[in-house]
mmCIF file of C-alpha atoms in Angstrom:
data_model
loop_
_atom_site.group_PDB
_atom_site.id
_atom_site.type_symbol
_atom_site.label_atom_id
_atom_site.label_comp_id
_atom_site.label_asym_id
_atom_site.label_seq_id
_atom_site.Cartn_x
_atom_site.Cartn_y
_atom_site.Cartn_z
ATOM 1 C CA MET A 1013 201.702 -130.129 -107.057
ATOM 2 C CA LYS A 1014 201.664 -134.256 -105.743
ATOM 3 C CA ARG A 1015 204.026 -136.105 -108.946
ATOM 4 C CA LEU A 1016 202.659 -139.477 -110.340
ATOM 5 C CA ILE A 1017 203.830 -141.882 -111.697
ATOM 6 C CA ILE A 1018 201.034 -143.972 -114.706
ATOM 7 C CA ILE A 1019 202.673 -147.407 -115.917
ATOM 8 C CA GLY A 1020 201.041 -146.723 -120.017
ATOM 9 C CA ALA A 1021 199.868 -144.746 -122.168
ATOM 10 C CA ASN A 1022 197.661 -146.358 -124.488
ATOM 11 C CA ASN A 1023 193.974 -146.827 -124.335
ATOM 12 C CA PHE A 1024 193.554 -148.227 -121.500
ATOM 13 C CA GLN A 1025 195.550 -145.684 -119.384
ATOM 14 C CA LEU A 1026 194.783 -141.978 -121.073
ATOM 15 C CA PRO A 1027 190.970 -141.635 -118.792
ATOM 16 C CA LEU A 1028 194.337 -141.754 -116.124
ATOM 17 C CA ILE A 1029 196.572 -139.356 -117.083
ATOM 18 C CA LEU A 1030 193.795 -137.026 -118.539
ATOM 19 C CA LYS A 1031 192.116 -137.578 -114.551
ATOM 20 C CA ALA A 1032 194.713 -136.725 -113.082
ATOM 21 C CA ARG A 1033 195.998 -134.245 -115.061
ATOM 22 C CA LYS A 1034 192.650 -133.101 -114.145
ATOM 23 C CA MET A 1035 193.333 -132.896 -111.047
ATOM 24 C CA SER A 1036 195.791 -130.644 -111.015
ATOM 25 C CA ILE A 1037 198.617 -133.734 -110.150
ATOM 26 C CA GLU A 1038 201.915 -133.834 -111.998
ATOM 27 C CA THR A 1039 202.007 -136.624 -114.320
ATOM 28 C CA HIS A 1040 205.004 -139.107 -115.335
ATOM 29 C CA VAL A 1041 204.067 -141.431 -117.773
ATOM 30 C CA PHE A 1042 206.289 -144.172 -118.829
ATOM 31 C CA ALA A 1043 205.952 -145.968 -122.382
ATOM 32 C CA TRP A 1044 206.520 -147.824 -125.092
ATOM 33 C CA GLY A 1045 206.356 -144.625 -128.167
ATOM 34 C CA GLU A 1046 204.261 -146.113 -130.806
ATOM 35 C CA GLY A 1047 200.657 -145.807 -129.580
ATOM 36 C CA ALA A 1048 201.683 -143.751 -126.552
ATOM 37 C CA ILE A 1049 198.371 -141.646 -127.542
ATOM 38 C CA GLY A 1050 198.498 -140.240 -123.474
ATOM 39 C CA LYS A 1051 201.860 -138.823 -124.313
ATOM 40 C CA VAL A 1052 201.046 -135.526 -125.276
ATOM 41 C CA PHE A 1053 198.859 -134.878 -121.938
ATOM 42 C CA ALA A 1054 201.142 -135.597 -119.764
ATOM 43 C CA THR A 1055 203.235 -133.759 -117.783
ATOM 44 C CA LYS A 1056 206.448 -135.669 -119.200
ATOM 45 C CA PHE A 1057 207.126 -138.182 -121.062
ATOM 46 C CA TYR A 1058 209.587 -141.338 -121.273
ATOM 47 C CA PRO A 1059 210.174 -143.832 -123.602
ATOM 48 C CA ILE A 1060 211.011 -147.254 -122.031
ATOM 49 C CA SER A 1061 208.272 -150.401 -122.074
ATOM 50 C CA ILE A 1062 206.167 -151.001 -119.971
ATOM 51 C CA THR A 1063 208.370 -154.734 -118.607
ATOM 52 C CA GLU A 1064 211.869 -152.778 -117.571
ATOM 53 C CA LYS A 1065 210.776 -152.224 -114.534
ATOM 54 C CA GLU A 1066 214.897 -152.086 -113.110
ATOM 55 C CA GLU A 1067 215.103 -149.057 -116.107
ATOM 56 C CA ILE A 1068 211.764 -147.859 -114.356
ATOM 57 C CA LEU A 1069 212.815 -147.858 -111.246
ATOM 58 C CA GLU A 1070 216.023 -146.227 -111.898
ATOM 59 C CA VAL A 1071 213.811 -142.940 -113.120
ATOM 60 C CA ALA A 1072 211.893 -143.230 -110.797
ATOM 61 C CA ARG A 1073 214.029 -142.894 -107.777
ATOM 62 C CA GLU A 1074 215.107 -139.282 -109.240
ATOM 63 C CA ILE A 1075 211.549 -138.379 -110.207
ATOM 64 C CA LYS A 1076 210.717 -138.640 -105.789
ATOM 65 C CA PRO A 1077 206.729 -139.760 -106.793
ATOM 66 C CA ASP A 1078 203.893 -139.245 -104.418
ATOM 67 C CA GLY A 1079 202.946 -143.038 -106.079
ATOM 68 C CA ILE A 1080 202.609 -145.045 -109.086
ATOM 69 C CA ILE A 1081 199.665 -146.669 -110.509
ATOM 70 C CA SER A 1082 198.319 -148.463 -113.903
ATOM 71 C CA ILE A 1083 195.192 -149.126 -115.299
ATOM 72 C CA GLY A 1084 192.676 -152.131 -117.008
ATOM 73 C CA SER A 1085 196.063 -153.849 -117.912
ATOM 74 C CA ASP A 1086 197.921 -156.304 -115.813
ATOM 75 C CA LEU A 1087 201.267 -156.450 -116.953
ATOM 76 C CA ALA A 1088 202.019 -153.363 -116.110
ATOM 77 C CA THR A 1089 200.818 -154.128 -112.714
ATOM 78 C CA VAL A 1090 203.916 -156.262 -112.625
ATOM 79 C CA THR A 1091 206.432 -152.710 -112.608
ATOM 80 C CA VAL A 1092 204.062 -150.573 -110.994
ATOM 81 C CA ASN A 1093 204.188 -152.895 -107.527
ATOM 82 C CA TYR A 1094 207.577 -152.773 -108.183
ATOM 83 C CA VAL A 1095 208.541 -150.057 -108.616
ATOM 84 C CA ALA A 1096 205.853 -149.912 -105.289
ATOM 85 C CA SER A 1097 207.296 -152.299 -103.423
ATOM 86 C CA ASN A 1098 210.217 -150.848 -104.338
ATOM 87 C CA LEU A 1099 210.112 -146.466 -103.031
ATOM 88 C CA GLY A 1100 207.582 -147.654 -99.243
ATOM 89 C CA LEU A 1101 204.112 -146.603 -102.324
ATOM 90 C CA ILE A 1102 200.918 -148.114 -101.751
ATOM 91 C CA GLY A 1103 200.354 -150.946 -103.388
ATOM 92 C CA ASN A 1104 200.015 -154.364 -103.223
ATOM 93 C CA THR A 1105 202.695 -156.916 -102.029
ATOM 94 C CA LEU A 1106 205.162 -157.914 -104.728
ATOM 95 C CA GLU A 1107 203.129 -161.789 -103.707
ATOM 96 C CA CYS A 1108 200.105 -160.691 -104.273
ATOM 97 C CA THR A 1109 200.931 -159.644 -108.265
ATOM 98 C CA ASP A 1110 202.456 -163.134 -108.443
ATOM 99 C CA ILE A 1111 199.282 -164.844 -108.003
ATOM 100 C CA THR A 1112 196.995 -162.694 -109.255
ATOM 101 C CA THR A 1113 198.939 -162.096 -112.372
ATOM 102 C CA ASN A 1114 199.805 -166.061 -112.601
ATOM 103 C CA LYS A 1115 195.899 -167.799 -113.866
ATOM 104 C CA PHE A 1116 197.080 -171.198 -112.482
ATOM 105 C CA ARG A 1117 198.875 -169.569 -109.030
ATOM 106 C CA MET A 1118 195.185 -168.141 -108.660
ATOM 107 C CA ARG A 1119 192.788 -170.634 -108.606
ATOM 108 C CA GLN A 1120 196.062 -172.911 -105.963
ATOM 109 C CA GLN A 1121 195.101 -169.640 -103.475
ATOM 110 C CA LEU A 1122 191.613 -169.623 -104.275
ATOM 111 C CA GLN A 1123 190.681 -173.337 -104.392
ATOM 112 C CA ARG A 1124 193.187 -173.412 -100.986
ATOM 113 C CA HIS A 1125 190.836 -171.343 -99.577
ATOM 114 C CA GLY A 1126 187.778 -172.588 -100.251
ATOM 115 C CA CYS A 1127 186.364 -169.993 -102.909
ATOM 116 C CA PRO A 1128 184.035 -171.790 -105.308
ATOM 117 C CA CYS A 1129 186.443 -172.583 -109.231
ATOM 118 C CA PRO A 1130 186.526 -174.823 -111.778
ATOM 119 C CA LYS A 1131 188.161 -177.587 -111.897
ATOM 120 C CA PHE A 1132 191.895 -176.902 -113.016
ATOM 121 C CA VAL A 1133 195.248 -177.978 -114.627
ATOM 122 C CA MET A 1134 197.953 -176.572 -115.895
ATOM 123 C CA VAL A 1135 199.035 -179.449 -119.428
ATOM 124 C CA ASP A 1136 202.430 -179.035 -122.185
ATOM 125 C CA LYS A 1137 200.698 -181.751 -123.389
ATOM 126 C CA ALA A 1138 197.313 -183.288 -124.177
ATOM 127 C CA GLU A 1139 197.164 -186.750 -122.194
ATOM 128 C CA GLN A 1140 197.489 -184.226 -119.012
ATOM 129 C CA VAL A 1141 193.968 -183.179 -119.666
ATOM 130 C CA ARG A 1142 193.529 -187.403 -119.462
ATOM 131 C CA GLU A 1143 195.336 -188.464 -116.551
ATOM 132 C CA HIS A 1144 193.597 -185.320 -114.185
ATOM 133 C CA GLY A 1145 190.137 -186.136 -115.238
ATOM 134 C CA LEU A 1146 189.025 -183.197 -116.692
ATOM 135 C CA GLN A 1147 185.971 -183.412 -117.829
ATOM 136 C CA PHE A 1148 184.851 -181.950 -121.509
ATOM 137 C CA PRO A 1149 184.584 -179.562 -122.864
ATOM 138 C CA ILE A 1150 186.868 -177.819 -121.027
ATOM 139 C CA ILE A 1151 188.480 -173.740 -122.086
ATOM 140 C CA VAL A 1152 192.224 -173.757 -122.021
ATOM 141 C CA LYS A 1153 194.000 -170.705 -122.463
ATOM 142 C CA PRO A 1154 198.022 -168.801 -121.322
ATOM 143 C CA THR A 1155 198.017 -168.381 -118.277
ATOM 144 C CA ASP A 1156 199.202 -165.010 -117.956
ATOM 145 C CA ARG A 1157 197.144 -163.117 -120.920
ATOM 146 C CA SER A 1158 193.673 -161.448 -120.864
ATOM 147 C CA GLY A 1159 191.583 -160.094 -123.579
ATOM 148 C CA SER A 1160 190.566 -163.599 -124.189
ATOM 149 C CA ARG A 1161 194.019 -163.791 -126.418
ATOM 150 C CA GLY A 1162 195.092 -167.955 -126.862
ATOM 151 C CA VAL A 1163 191.071 -168.787 -125.210
ATOM 152 C CA THR A 1164 190.136 -172.041 -126.947
ATOM 153 C CA LYS A 1165 186.542 -174.413 -126.067
ATOM 154 C CA ILE A 1166 187.401 -177.576 -127.187
ATOM 155 C CA GLU A 1167 184.788 -180.175 -127.525
ATOM 156 C CA SER A 1168 187.549 -183.718 -127.660
ATOM 157 C CA PHE A 1169 190.344 -184.419 -126.841
ATOM 158 C CA GLU A 1170 192.009 -184.944 -130.479
ATOM 159 C CA GLN A 1171 191.804 -180.844 -130.319
ATOM 160 C CA LEU A 1172 193.370 -180.081 -127.841
ATOM 161 C CA ASP A 1173 197.238 -180.940 -129.485
ATOM 162 C CA GLU A 1174 195.963 -177.222 -131.511
ATOM 163 C CA ALA A 1175 194.303 -175.482 -128.041
ATOM 164 C CA ILE A 1176 197.576 -175.640 -125.877
ATOM 165 C CA ASN A 1177 199.579 -174.416 -127.872
ATOM 166 C CA ARG A 1178 197.589 -172.009 -129.836
ATOM 167 C CA ALA A 1179 197.537 -170.790 -125.282
ATOM 168 C CA LYS A 1180 201.404 -171.308 -125.665
ATOM 169 C CA ASN A 1181 202.642 -169.208 -128.324
ATOM 170 C CA GLU A 1182 199.755 -166.557 -126.904
ATOM 171 C CA SER A 1183 202.145 -166.652 -123.250
ATOM 172 C CA PHE A 1184 204.524 -164.830 -122.167
ATOM 173 C CA CYS A 1185 206.306 -167.440 -119.906
ATOM 174 C CA LYS A 1186 204.812 -170.408 -122.649
ATOM 175 C CA GLU A 1187 202.486 -172.174 -119.714
ATOM 176 C CA VAL A 1188 198.788 -172.705 -120.014
ATOM 177 C CA ILE A 1189 195.826 -174.148 -118.295
ATOM 178 C CA ALA A 1190 193.417 -176.339 -119.032
ATOM 179 C CA GLU A 1191 189.691 -176.249 -116.731
ATOM 180 C CA GLU A 1192 186.924 -177.470 -117.390
ATOM 181 C CA PHE A 1193 183.526 -175.015 -118.458
ATOM 182 C CA ILE A 1194 181.451 -173.672 -116.748
ATOM 183 C CA VAL A 1195 177.518 -173.143 -117.874
ATOM 184 C CA GLY A 1196 176.072 -169.748 -116.602
ATOM 185 C CA GLN A 1197 175.429 -166.626 -117.506
ATOM 186 C CA GLU A 1198 179.448 -164.772 -117.419
ATOM 187 C CA TYR A 1199 179.679 -161.418 -115.534
ATOM 188 C CA SER A 1200 182.244 -159.442 -113.782
ATOM 189 C CA VAL A 1201 182.565 -157.687 -110.441
ATOM 190 C CA GLU A 1202 183.601 -154.117 -110.372
ATOM 191 C CA SER A 1203 185.536 -152.849 -106.933
ATOM 192 C CA ILE A 1204 187.491 -151.320 -105.380
ATOM 193 C CA THR A 1205 190.275 -151.793 -102.257
ATOM 194 C CA TRP A 1206 191.392 -149.409 -98.869
ATOM 195 C CA LYS A 1207 193.917 -151.454 -96.504
ATOM 196 C CA GLY A 1208 192.290 -154.621 -96.924
ATOM 197 C CA GLU A 1209 188.473 -153.247 -97.037
ATOM 198 C CA HIS A 1210 186.914 -154.582 -100.211
ATOM 199 C CA TYR A 1211 183.602 -152.319 -101.531
ATOM 200 C CA VAL A 1212 182.108 -153.884 -105.238
ATOM 201 C CA LEU A 1213 180.388 -151.034 -106.740
ATOM 202 C CA GLN A 1214 178.425 -152.330 -110.079
ATOM 203 C CA ILE A 1215 178.178 -155.647 -111.870
ATOM 204 C CA THR A 1216 179.146 -156.078 -114.976
ATOM 205 C CA GLU A 1217 176.935 -157.990 -117.745
ATOM 206 C CA LYS A 1218 178.964 -159.808 -120.487
ATOM 207 C CA GLU A 1219 178.089 -160.645 -124.048
ATOM 208 C CA THR A 1220 180.738 -163.412 -125.719
ATOM 209 C CA THR A 1221 181.089 -164.760 -128.878
ATOM 210 C CA GLY A 1222 180.794 -167.995 -127.096
ATOM 211 C CA ALA A 1223 182.512 -170.710 -128.609
ATOM 212 C CA PRO A 1224 185.391 -171.247 -129.237
ATOM 213 C CA TYR A 1225 186.990 -167.815 -128.772
ATOM 214 C CA PHE A 1226 184.554 -165.879 -126.891
ATOM 215 C CA VAL A 1227 185.192 -162.517 -127.336
ATOM 216 C CA GLU A 1228 183.510 -159.815 -125.763
ATOM 217 C CA LYS A 1229 181.198 -158.719 -128.050
ATOM 218 C CA ALA A 1230 179.103 -156.332 -125.007
ATOM 219 C CA GLN A 1231 179.723 -154.567 -121.406
ATOM 220 C CA HIS A 1232 175.750 -154.372 -119.842
ATOM 221 C CA GLN A 1233 175.035 -152.580 -116.294
ATOM 222 C CA PRO A 1234 173.609 -153.497 -113.706
ATOM 223 C CA ALA A 1235 173.883 -157.016 -114.655
ATOM 224 C CA ASN A 1236 170.187 -158.500 -114.851
ATOM 225 C CA ILE A 1237 169.965 -160.503 -111.431
ATOM 226 C CA PRO A 1238 168.185 -160.314 -107.863
ATOM 227 C CA ASP A 1239 169.573 -159.432 -105.661
ATOM 228 C CA SER A 1240 169.539 -162.054 -103.146
ATOM 229 C CA VAL A 1241 172.162 -163.562 -105.462
ATOM 230 C CA LYS A 1242 173.844 -160.582 -105.795
ATOM 231 C CA ARG A 1243 174.619 -160.480 -101.757
ATOM 232 C CA LYS A 1244 176.106 -164.429 -102.797
ATOM 233 C CA VAL A 1245 178.110 -162.398 -105.287
ATOM 234 C CA PHE A 1246 179.386 -159.874 -103.469
ATOM 235 C CA GLU A 1247 180.487 -162.808 -100.240
ATOM 236 C CA GLU A 1248 182.769 -164.168 -103.023
ATOM 237 C CA VAL A 1249 184.239 -162.024 -105.001
ATOM 238 C CA LYS A 1250 185.195 -160.522 -100.907
ATOM 239 C CA LYS A 1251 186.254 -163.827 -99.568
ATOM 240 C CA SER A 1252 188.322 -164.190 -103.162
ATOM 241 C CA LEU A 1253 190.399 -160.859 -103.046
ATOM 242 C CA ARG A 1254 191.086 -161.850 -99.582
ATOM 243 C CA ALA A 1255 192.337 -165.298 -100.266
ATOM 244 C CA LEU A 1256 195.137 -163.321 -102.644
ATOM 245 C CA LYS A 1257 195.507 -160.961 -100.721
ATOM 246 C CA VAL A 1258 194.575 -157.494 -102.382
ATOM 247 C CA GLU A 1259 194.948 -154.664 -100.406
ATOM 248 C CA TYR A 1260 194.943 -151.429 -103.051
ATOM 249 C CA GLY A 1261 193.275 -150.105 -105.345
ATOM 250 C CA ALA A 1262 190.380 -151.580 -108.271
ATOM 251 C CA SER A 1263 189.812 -154.918 -108.522
ATOM 252 C CA HIS A 1264 187.670 -157.143 -111.973
ATOM 253 C CA SER A 1265 186.440 -160.298 -110.768
ATOM 254 C CA GLU A 1266 185.372 -162.232 -113.335
ATOM 255 C CA ILE A 1267 182.412 -165.166 -112.919
ATOM 256 C CA PHE A 1268 179.926 -167.575 -113.913
ATOM 257 C CA ILE A 1269 176.397 -167.882 -112.534
ATOM 258 C CA THR A 1270 174.802 -170.668 -113.601
ATOM 259 C CA PRO A 1271 171.777 -172.290 -113.785
ATOM 260 C CA ASN A 1272 170.687 -173.345 -110.543
ATOM 261 C CA ASN A 1273 172.765 -169.268 -109.394
ATOM 262 C CA GLU A 1274 175.758 -171.833 -108.228
ATOM 263 C CA ILE A 1275 178.929 -168.790 -108.185
ATOM 264 C CA PHE A 1276 182.322 -169.321 -109.862
ATOM 265 C CA ILE A 1277 185.085 -167.494 -109.815
ATOM 266 C CA THR A 1278 187.555 -167.969 -112.693
ATOM 267 C CA GLU A 1279 189.735 -165.106 -112.567
ATOM 268 C CA ILE A 1280 190.290 -161.801 -111.255
ATOM 269 C CA GLY A 1281 193.156 -159.179 -111.670
ATOM 270 C CA ALA A 1282 194.046 -156.463 -108.928
ATOM 271 C CA ARG A 1283 192.928 -153.745 -111.206
ATOM 272 C CA MET A 1284 190.386 -152.639 -113.866
ATOM 273 C CA GLY A 1285 188.296 -154.271 -116.206
ATOM 274 C CA GLY A 1286 188.909 -153.796 -119.789
ATOM 275 C CA ASP A 1287 186.430 -153.114 -121.992
ATOM 276 C CA PHE A 1288 185.802 -148.984 -120.876
ATOM 277 C CA ILE A 1289 184.398 -150.475 -117.890
ATOM 278 C CA GLY A 1290 186.251 -149.187 -115.094
ATOM 279 C CA SER A 1291 187.436 -146.732 -117.321
ATOM 280 C CA ASP A 1292 183.438 -145.193 -117.918
ATOM 281 C CA LEU A 1293 181.230 -147.608 -117.345
ATOM 282 C CA VAL A 1294 181.368 -147.512 -113.889
ATOM 283 C CA GLN A 1295 180.686 -143.918 -113.190
ATOM 284 C CA LEU A 1296 177.578 -143.512 -115.838
ATOM 285 C CA SER A 1297 175.909 -146.061 -113.808
ATOM 286 C CA THR A 1298 176.921 -144.591 -110.468
ATOM 287 C CA GLY A 1299 178.632 -141.708 -110.292
ATOM 288 C CA PHE A 1300 180.635 -142.767 -108.767
ATOM 289 C CA ASP A 1301 184.394 -141.181 -110.215
ATOM 290 C CA PHE A 1302 185.927 -144.565 -110.206
ATOM 291 C CA VAL A 1303 188.768 -143.470 -112.182
ATOM 292 C CA LYS A 1304 189.194 -140.191 -109.683
ATOM 293 C CA ALA A 1305 189.074 -143.376 -106.905
ATOM 294 C CA VAL A 1306 192.358 -145.312 -107.354
ATOM 295 C CA ILE A 1307 194.121 -141.548 -108.345
ATOM 296 C CA GLU A 1308 193.812 -141.273 -104.275
ATOM 297 C CA ILE A 1309 194.512 -144.013 -103.242
ATOM 298 C CA ALA A 1310 197.353 -144.543 -104.747
ATOM 299 C CA LEU A 1311 199.153 -141.042 -103.618
ATOM 300 C CA GLY A 1312 197.407 -142.068 -99.991
ATOM 301 C CA GLY A 1313 194.533 -139.170 -99.457
ATOM 302 C CA PHE A 1314 191.478 -142.357 -99.928
ATOM 303 C CA GLU A 1315 188.482 -142.058 -98.069
ATOM 304 C CA PRO A 1316 186.594 -145.160 -97.470
ATOM 305 C CA ALA A 1317 183.614 -142.372 -97.429
ATOM 306 C CA SER A 1318 183.690 -140.838 -99.887
ATOM 307 C CA ILE A 1319 182.332 -144.350 -102.227
ATOM 308 C CA SER A 1320 178.516 -142.907 -102.403
ATOM 309 C CA ILE A 1321 176.411 -144.642 -105.598
ATOM 310 C CA SER A 1322 174.910 -141.435 -106.520
ATOM 311 C CA LYS A 1323 172.955 -143.261 -109.285
ATOM 312 C CA ASN A 1324 171.427 -146.316 -110.898
ATOM 313 C CA ALA A 1325 171.444 -145.466 -114.703
ATOM 314 C CA PHE A 1326 171.776 -148.474 -117.757
ATOM 315 C CA SER A 1327 175.265 -148.391 -118.668
ATOM 316 C CA GLY A 1328 177.267 -150.191 -121.559
ATOM 317 C CA VAL A 1329 179.558 -150.424 -124.610
ATOM 318 C CA TYR A 1330 178.597 -152.233 -127.914
ATOM 319 C CA PHE A 1331 181.667 -153.932 -130.259
ATOM 320 C CA ILE A 1332 181.221 -153.577 -133.721
ATOM 321 C CA PHE A 1333 182.131 -157.426 -136.041
ATOM 322 C CA PRO A 1334 182.735 -156.970 -139.812
ATOM 323 C CA ASN A 1335 182.642 -159.087 -142.167
ATOM 324 C CA PRO A 1336 186.006 -160.243 -142.320
ATOM 325 C CA GLY A 1337 187.676 -158.598 -145.286
ATOM 326 C CA LYS A 1338 188.605 -154.681 -146.958
ATOM 327 C CA VAL A 1339 187.375 -151.634 -145.607
ATOM 328 C CA VAL A 1340 185.804 -150.314 -148.043
ATOM 329 C CA GLU A 1341 183.481 -147.678 -146.173
ATOM 330 C CA ILE A 1342 182.801 -146.105 -142.748
ATOM 331 C CA ILE A 1343 179.797 -145.529 -141.471
ATOM 332 C CA ASP A 1344 178.858 -143.325 -138.096
ATOM 333 C CA LYS A 1345 176.018 -142.952 -136.705
ATOM 334 C CA SER A 1346 176.801 -142.611 -132.814
ATOM 335 C CA LYS A 1347 175.208 -138.520 -132.754
ATOM 336 C CA ASN A 1348 171.770 -139.907 -134.355
ATOM 337 C CA PHE A 1349 171.543 -141.423 -130.999
ATOM 338 C CA PRO A 1350 171.464 -139.504 -126.728
ATOM 339 C CA GLU A 1351 172.188 -142.294 -125.456
ATOM 340 C CA ILE A 1352 175.535 -142.779 -127.524
ATOM 341 C CA VAL A 1353 178.209 -140.562 -124.778
ATOM 342 C CA ARG A 1354 180.551 -141.459 -127.271
ATOM 343 C CA SER A 1355 182.317 -143.993 -130.686
ATOM 344 C CA GLU A 1356 185.220 -145.106 -130.832
ATOM 345 C CA ILE A 1357 187.061 -146.824 -135.100
ATOM 346 C CA TYR A 1358 190.113 -148.068 -135.105
ATOM 347 C CA CYS A 1359 190.430 -148.558 -138.621
ATOM 348 C CA ALA A 1360 190.370 -146.872 -142.417
ATOM 349 C CA VAL A 1361 189.257 -147.303 -145.358
ATOM 350 C CA GLY A 1362 191.448 -149.972 -146.710
ATOM 351 C CA ASP A 1363 192.707 -151.428 -143.846
ATOM 352 C CA ASP A 1364 192.046 -155.718 -143.434
ATOM 353 C CA ILE A 1365 189.994 -157.171 -141.097
ATOM 354 C CA HIS A 1366 190.469 -160.254 -139.938
ATOM 355 C CA GLU A 1367 188.507 -162.852 -137.534
ATOM 356 C CA ILE A 1368 188.002 -161.287 -135.134
ATOM 357 C CA ARG A 1369 189.452 -163.952 -131.865
ATOM 358 C CA GLU A 1370 190.266 -161.487 -129.049
ATOM 359 C CA SER A 1371 189.230 -158.065 -128.375
ATOM 360 C CA GLY A 1372 192.632 -156.343 -129.384
ATOM 361 C CA LYS A 1373 191.624 -156.786 -132.908
ATOM 362 C CA ARG A 1374 188.376 -155.141 -132.435
ATOM 363 C CA PRO A 1375 188.298 -152.527 -135.296
ATOM 364 C CA ALA A 1376 185.294 -149.832 -133.455
ATOM 365 C CA ALA A 1377 183.222 -149.507 -130.999
ATOM 366 C CA TYR A 1378 180.977 -147.234 -129.133
ATOM 367 C CA ILE A 1379 179.045 -146.636 -124.907
ATOM 368 C CA TYR A 1380 175.780 -146.451 -124.420
ATOM 369 C CA CYS A 1381 173.767 -144.032 -121.164
ATOM 370 C CA SER A 1382 170.641 -145.089 -120.413
ATOM 371 C CA GLU A 1383 168.568 -143.838 -117.167
ATOM 372 C CA ASN A 1384 165.523 -145.111 -118.068
ATOM 373 C CA GLN A 1385 166.488 -148.797 -119.683
ATOM 374 C CA ARG A 1386 169.573 -151.048 -121.068
ATOM 375 C CA PHE A 1387 170.168 -149.743 -124.557
ATOM 376 C CA ALA A 1388 169.811 -152.071 -127.596
ATOM 377 C CA GLU A 1389 172.350 -152.335 -129.745
ATOM 378 C CA HIS A 1390 171.433 -150.210 -133.489
ATOM 379 C CA LYS A 1391 172.938 -152.954 -136.243
ATOM 380 C CA ALA A 1392 173.474 -149.077 -138.208
ATOM 381 C CA ILE A 1393 175.132 -147.014 -135.630
ATOM 382 C CA ILE A 1394 178.490 -148.121 -137.001
ATOM 383 C CA SER A 1395 178.693 -149.483 -140.115
ATOM 384 C CA ILE A 1396 182.460 -151.409 -141.271
ATOM 385 C CA LYS A 1397 181.732 -152.312 -145.056
ATOM 386 C CA THR A 1398 184.238 -154.468 -146.243
ATOM 387 C CA LEU A 1399 184.853 -156.346 -149.329
#
């Protein structure tokens, strides 16, 4: 029986743990005990924080795994590739990890290789934006966080200090990047890589709350863009993945397409996208088992010939944004709609709902799949009433 180390046991990693179990793989799961919902499905669970890479490495030497993996988390990716590099397992290099988990170094690398990205600068104080000639509006964000944490769009110089402080407070390394705001539609590109060869699986279209925090409200596959633009997107994403030295596993590339069909690469993670994109939506829309494939890559048994798009369906996820207040009633009517695959509710009556400024604070969601058309949100599917 193959042995697989999985870093993390929260909602992001649960599909990975369940898939490995279904594949009759022995799973050794590492995570902080609180919120580790996947631990009950693991062959063995280790209550060690995913950031303790040296401690995990020492335990891994005893386990003697055939592979190590995580999905949907930049933080976990650091530990995955650190352990893989020390044990001779499949993973991306430490150089690739360093580049793809820091937005500033990522942008520098993309810029060096001629990949289209917004004008940017590392900032510690407002005056640096003026010195580098960035034009408003500007996006300010931490260099090392995801899920909209610490992200703010600002329209004037006077708003900079507050935005920089907010981003710095969310950053692990206390670094902040400012970039010019791109006017256009936001998408993500879901890809898989084996031995440096990149295969694009799907393009996801995003809906966000807009300024100032840009929290995702919905994700839809496939994106509604012309084939000629898709081909250009594929070229730019593959070029960017090569620039970032991604060699193995899933990747999630965030892009903007302007009204003139200009493409800008904003971020690339050498891991699956969150928001159920990699874990659920890709397989629902294409028929390709993305989660199984990344497990096969980690274990060294992947065959590129297995990549096939066996269906062309519509899939997506809608997130619920209640009014701030105390939850007094929750109604879930998702079972009344055949298009809905499942719903997830993370709050209870009596909980306090605050203004949602980051994706981790959204209290509910539902995933859909339709063979014929994109499913239009029905406000009454999940109702969270607050006072």
